[in-house]
Amino acid sequence: MAERLRNARKLRGLRLVEVEKILRIDVGQLSKFETGKFKLVSKNLQKYCNFLQINAPLRFDEPDSLIQRFSRVLLCSPQHAEAAAHMVALLEAFDTK
């Protein structure tokens, strides 16, 4: 995600200080987004993704979000966790093709 943000910004020929002025998001926070040094999905991250026309990550705070549902499945049993790990590996492989 971080690399996608940085590449999208650079493709548009923008510097972080320019994005800061446009979006009114602190340059330090923008830098954290681009280096992957953030833990939670924030409104500012979603705002930055929208600006760069990148799909924002799923929000963690929405009721029954995909992430919450997936977390519950992982906890069902070791077999569920193993199946989920295989599914993620397949999705990751699909994404790189």
JSON list of C-alpha atoms in Angstrom, two decimals:
[
{"chain": "A", "resi": 1, "resn": "MET", "atom": "CA", "xyz": [0.00, 0.00, 0.00]},
{"chain": "A", "resi": 2, "resn": "ALA", "atom": "CA", "xyz": [2.74, 2.45, 0.99]},
{"chain": "A", "resi": 3, "resn": "GLU", "atom": "CA", "xyz": [4.64, 1.93, -2.26]},
{"chain": "A", "resi": 4, "resn": "ARG", "atom": "CA", "xyz": [1.46, 2.33, -4.31]},
{"chain": "A", "resi": 5, "resn": "LEU", "atom": "CA", "xyz": [0.76, 5.67, -2.62]},
{"chain": "A", "resi": 6, "resn": "ARG", "atom": "CA", "xyz": [4.29, 6.96, -3.19]},
{"chain": "A", "resi": 7, "resn": "ASN", "atom": "CA", "xyz": [4.36, 5.80, -6.83]},
{"chain": "A", "resi": 8, "resn": "ALA", "atom": "CA", "xyz": [0.94, 7.30, -7.58]},
{"chain": "A", "resi": 9, "resn": "ARG", "atom": "CA", "xyz": [1.99, 10.65, -6.12]},
{"chain": "A", "resi": 10, "resn": "LYS", "atom": "CA", "xyz": [5.27, 10.69, -8.03]},
{"chain": "A", "resi": 11, "resn": "LEU", "atom": "CA", "xyz": [3.51, 9.76, -11.28]},
{"chain": "A", "resi": 12, "resn": "ARG", "atom": "CA", "xyz": [1.45, 12.91, -10.82]},
{"chain": "A", "resi": 13, "resn": "GLY", "atom": "CA", "xyz": [4.63, 14.93, -10.31]},
{"chain": "A", "resi": 14, "resn": "LEU", "atom": "CA", "xyz": [3.63, 16.02, -6.82]},
{"chain": "A", "resi": 15, "resn": "ARG", "atom": "CA", "xyz": [5.80, 16.56, -3.77]},
{"chain": "A", "resi": 16, "resn": "LEU", "atom": "CA", "xyz": [4.50, 15.79, -0.30]},
{"chain": "A", "resi": 17, "resn": "VAL", "atom": "CA", "xyz": [4.42, 19.48, 0.62]},
{"chain": "A", "resi": 18, "resn": "GLU", "atom": "CA", "xyz": [2.17, 20.13, -2.37]},
{"chain": "A", "resi": 19, "resn": "VAL", "atom": "CA", "xyz": [-0.20, 17.33, -1.36]},
{"chain": "A", "resi": 20, "resn": "GLU", "atom": "CA", "xyz": [-0.18, 18.72, 2.19]},
{"chain": "A", "resi": 21, "resn": "LYS", "atom": "CA", "xyz": [-1.45, 22.07, 0.91]},
{"chain": "A", "resi": 22, "resn": "ILE", "atom": "CA", "xyz": [-4.09, 20.52, -1.34]},
{"chain": "A", "resi": 23, "resn": "LEU", "atom": "CA", "xyz": [-5.51, 18.00, 1.13]},
{"chain": "A", "resi": 24, "resn": "ARG", "atom": "CA", "xyz": [-4.63, 19.78, 4.39]},
{"chain": "A", "resi": 25, "resn": "ILE", "atom": "CA", "xyz": [-3.02, 16.64, 5.76]},
{"chain": "A", "resi": 26, "resn": "ASP", "atom": "CA", "xyz": [0.21, 17.07, 7.69]},
{"chain": "A", "resi": 27, "resn": "VAL", "atom": "CA", "xyz": [3.27, 16.17, 5.62]},
{"chain": "A", "resi": 28, "resn": "GLY", "atom": "CA", "xyz": [4.51, 13.97, 8.47]},
{"chain": "A", "resi": 29, "resn": "GLN", "atom": "CA", "xyz": [1.36, 11.88, 8.33]},
{"chain": "A", "resi": 30, "resn": "LEU", "atom": "CA", "xyz": [1.57, 11.66, 4.53]},
{"chain": "A", "resi": 31, "resn": "SER", "atom": "CA", "xyz": [5.14, 10.46, 4.89]},
{"chain": "A", "resi": 32, "resn": "LYS", "atom": "CA", "xyz": [4.04, 7.77, 7.35]},
{"chain": "A", "resi": 33, "resn": "PHE", "atom": "CA", "xyz": [1.42, 6.59, 4.87]},
{"chain": "A", "resi": 34, "resn": "GLU", "atom": "CA", "xyz": [4.08, 6.31, 2.17]},
{"chain": "A", "resi": 35, "resn": "THR", "atom": "CA", "xyz": [6.56, 4.46, 4.37]},
{"chain": "A", "resi": 36, "resn": "GLY", "atom": "CA", "xyz": [3.99, 2.08, 5.83]},
{"chain": "A", "resi": 37, "resn": "LYS", "atom": "CA", "xyz": [4.43, 3.40, 9.36]},
{"chain": "A", "resi": 38, "resn": "PHE", "atom": "CA", "xyz": [0.78, 3.52, 10.31]},
{"chain": "A", "resi": 39, "resn": "LYS", "atom": "CA", "xyz": [-1.40, 1.04, 12.12]},
{"chain": "A", "resi": 40, "resn": "LEU", "atom": "CA", "xyz": [-5.01, 2.03, 11.62]},
{"chain": "A", "resi": 41, "resn": "VAL", "atom": "CA", "xyz": [-6.98, 3.05, 8.62]},
{"chain": "A", "resi": 42, "resn": "SER", "atom": "CA", "xyz": [-7.78, 6.72, 9.09]},
{"chain": "A", "resi": 43, "resn": "LYS", "atom": "CA", "xyz": [-9.97, 9.26, 7.38]},
{"chain": "A", "resi": 44, "resn": "ASN", "atom": "CA", "xyz": [-6.84, 11.03, 6.18]},
{"chain": "A", "resi": 45, "resn": "LEU", "atom": "CA", "xyz": [-5.48, 7.84, 4.64]},
{"chain": "A", "resi": 46, "resn": "GLN", "atom": "CA", "xyz": [-8.79, 7.32, 2.85]},
{"chain": "A", "resi": 47, "resn": "LYS", "atom": "CA", "xyz": [-8.75, 10.96, 1.74]},
{"chain": "A", "resi": 48, "resn": "TYR", "atom": "CA", "xyz": [-5.21, 10.52, 0.36]},
{"chain": "A", "resi": 49, "resn": "CYS", "atom": "CA", "xyz": [-6.17, 7.29, -1.42]},
{"chain": "A", "resi": 50, "resn": "ASN", "atom": "CA", "xyz": [-9.19, 8.98, -2.99]},
{"chain": "A", "resi": 51, "resn": "PHE", "atom": "CA", "xyz": [-7.04, 11.90, -4.13]},
{"chain": "A", "resi": 52, "resn": "LEU", "atom": "CA", "xyz": [-4.57, 9.52, -5.79]},
{"chain": "A", "resi": 53, "resn": "GLN", "atom": "CA", "xyz": [-7.42, 7.37, -7.14]},
{"chain": "A", "resi": 54, "resn": "ILE", "atom": "CA", "xyz": [-6.26, 4.28, -5.24]},
{"chain": "A", "resi": 55, "resn": "ASN", "atom": "CA", "xyz": [-8.65, 1.87, -3.59]},
{"chain": "A", "resi": 56, "resn": "ALA", "atom": "CA", "xyz": [-8.53, 2.62, 0.10]},
{"chain": "A", "resi": 57, "resn": "PRO", "atom": "CA", "xyz": [-8.01, -0.29, 2.47]},
{"chain": "A", "resi": 58, "resn": "LEU", "atom": "CA", "xyz": [-11.05, -1.68, 4.20]},
{"chain": "A", "resi": 59, "resn": "ARG", "atom": "CA", "xyz": [-12.12, 0.24, 7.26]},
{"chain": "A", "resi": 60, "resn": "PHE", "atom": "CA", "xyz": [-11.69, -1.55, 10.55]},
{"chain": "A", "resi": 61, "resn": "ASP", "atom": "CA", "xyz": [-14.43, 0.34, 12.36]},
{"chain": "A", "resi": 62, "resn": "GLU", "atom": "CA", "xyz": [-17.37, -0.63, 10.17]},
{"chain": "A", "resi": 63, "resn": "PRO", "atom": "CA", "xyz": [-19.71, -3.19, 11.75]},
{"chain": "A", "resi": 64, "resn": "ASP", "atom": "CA", "xyz": [-19.22, -6.65, 10.26]},
{"chain": "A", "resi": 65, "resn": "SER", "atom": "CA", "xyz": [-16.43, -5.44, 8.01]},
{"chain": "A", "resi": 66, "resn": "LEU", "atom": "CA", "xyz": [-14.70, -8.10, 5.96]},
{"chain": "A", "resi": 67, "resn": "ILE", "atom": "CA", "xyz": [-11.72, -7.91, 8.29]},
{"chain": "A", "resi": 68, "resn": "GLN", "atom": "CA", "xyz": [-13.85, -8.52, 11.36]},
{"chain": "A", "resi": 69, "resn": "ARG", "atom": "CA", "xyz": [-15.63, -11.43, 9.69]},
{"chain": "A", "resi": 70, "resn": "PHE", "atom": "CA", "xyz": [-12.34, -12.95, 8.57]},
{"chain": "A", "resi": 71, "resn": "SER", "atom": "CA", "xyz": [-10.94, -12.59, 12.10]},
{"chain": "A", "resi": 72, "resn": "ARG", "atom": "CA", "xyz": [-13.89, -14.51, 13.51]},
{"chain": "A", "resi": 73, "resn": "VAL", "atom": "CA", "xyz": [-13.37, -17.31, 10.99]},
{"chain": "A", "resi": 74, "resn": "LEU", "atom": "CA", "xyz": [-9.69, -17.56, 11.91]},
{"chain": "A", "resi": 75, "resn": "LEU", "atom": "CA", "xyz": [-10.61, -18.20, 15.52]},
{"chain": "A", "resi": 76, "resn": "CYS", "atom": "CA", "xyz": [-13.07, -21.02, 14.80]},
{"chain": "A", "resi": 77, "resn": "SER", "atom": "CA", "xyz": [-10.52, -23.82, 14.65]},
{"chain": "A", "resi": 78, "resn": "PRO", "atom": "CA", "xyz": [-6.99, -24.66, 13.49]},
{"chain": "A", "resi": 79, "resn": "GLN", "atom": "CA", "xyz": [-8.53, -26.04, 10.28]},
{"chain": "A", "resi": 80, "resn": "HIS", "atom": "CA", "xyz": [-10.28, -22.72, 9.64]},
{"chain": "A", "resi": 81, "resn": "ALA", "atom": "CA", "xyz": [-7.01, -20.84, 10.19]},
{"chain": "A", "resi": 82, "resn": "GLU", "atom": "CA", "xyz": [-5.14, -23.18, 7.84]},
{"chain": "A", "resi": 83, "resn": "ALA", "atom": "CA", "xyz": [-7.81, -22.84, 5.14]},
{"chain": "A", "resi": 84, "resn": "ALA", "atom": "CA", "xyz": [-7.73, -19.06, 5.49]},
{"chain": "A", "resi": 85, "resn": "ALA", "atom": "CA", "xyz": [-3.93, -19.04, 5.15]},
{"chain": "A", "resi": 86, "resn": "HIS", "atom": "CA", "xyz": [-4.20, -21.07, 1.93]},
{"chain": "A", "resi": 87, "resn": "MET", "atom": "CA", "xyz": [-6.88, -18.74, 0.60]},
{"chain": "A", "resi": 88, "resn": "VAL", "atom": "CA", "xyz": [-4.74, -15.68, 1.31]},
{"chain": "A", "resi": 89, "resn": "ALA", "atom": "CA", "xyz": [-1.74, -17.30, -0.40]},
{"chain": "A", "resi": 90, "resn": "LEU", "atom": "CA", "xyz": [-3.88, -17.99, -3.48]},
{"chain": "A", "resi": 91, "resn": "LEU", "atom": "CA", "xyz": [-5.17, -14.42, -3.53]},
{"chain": "A", "resi": 92, "resn": "GLU", "atom": "CA", "xyz": [-1.66, -13.03, -3.19]},
{"chain": "A", "resi": 93, "resn": "ALA", "atom": "CA", "xyz": [-0.47, -15.21, -6.06]},
{"chain": "A", "resi": 94, "resn": "PHE", "atom": "CA", "xyz": [-3.42, -14.06, -8.16]},
{"chain": "A", "resi": 95, "resn": "ASP", "atom": "CA", "xyz": [-2.60, -10.40, -7.44]},
{"chain": "A", "resi": 96, "resn": "THR", "atom": "CA", "xyz": [0.94, -10.70, -8.81]},
{"chain": "A", "resi": 97, "resn": "LYS", "atom": "CA", "xyz": [-0.13, -12.12, -12.19]}
]
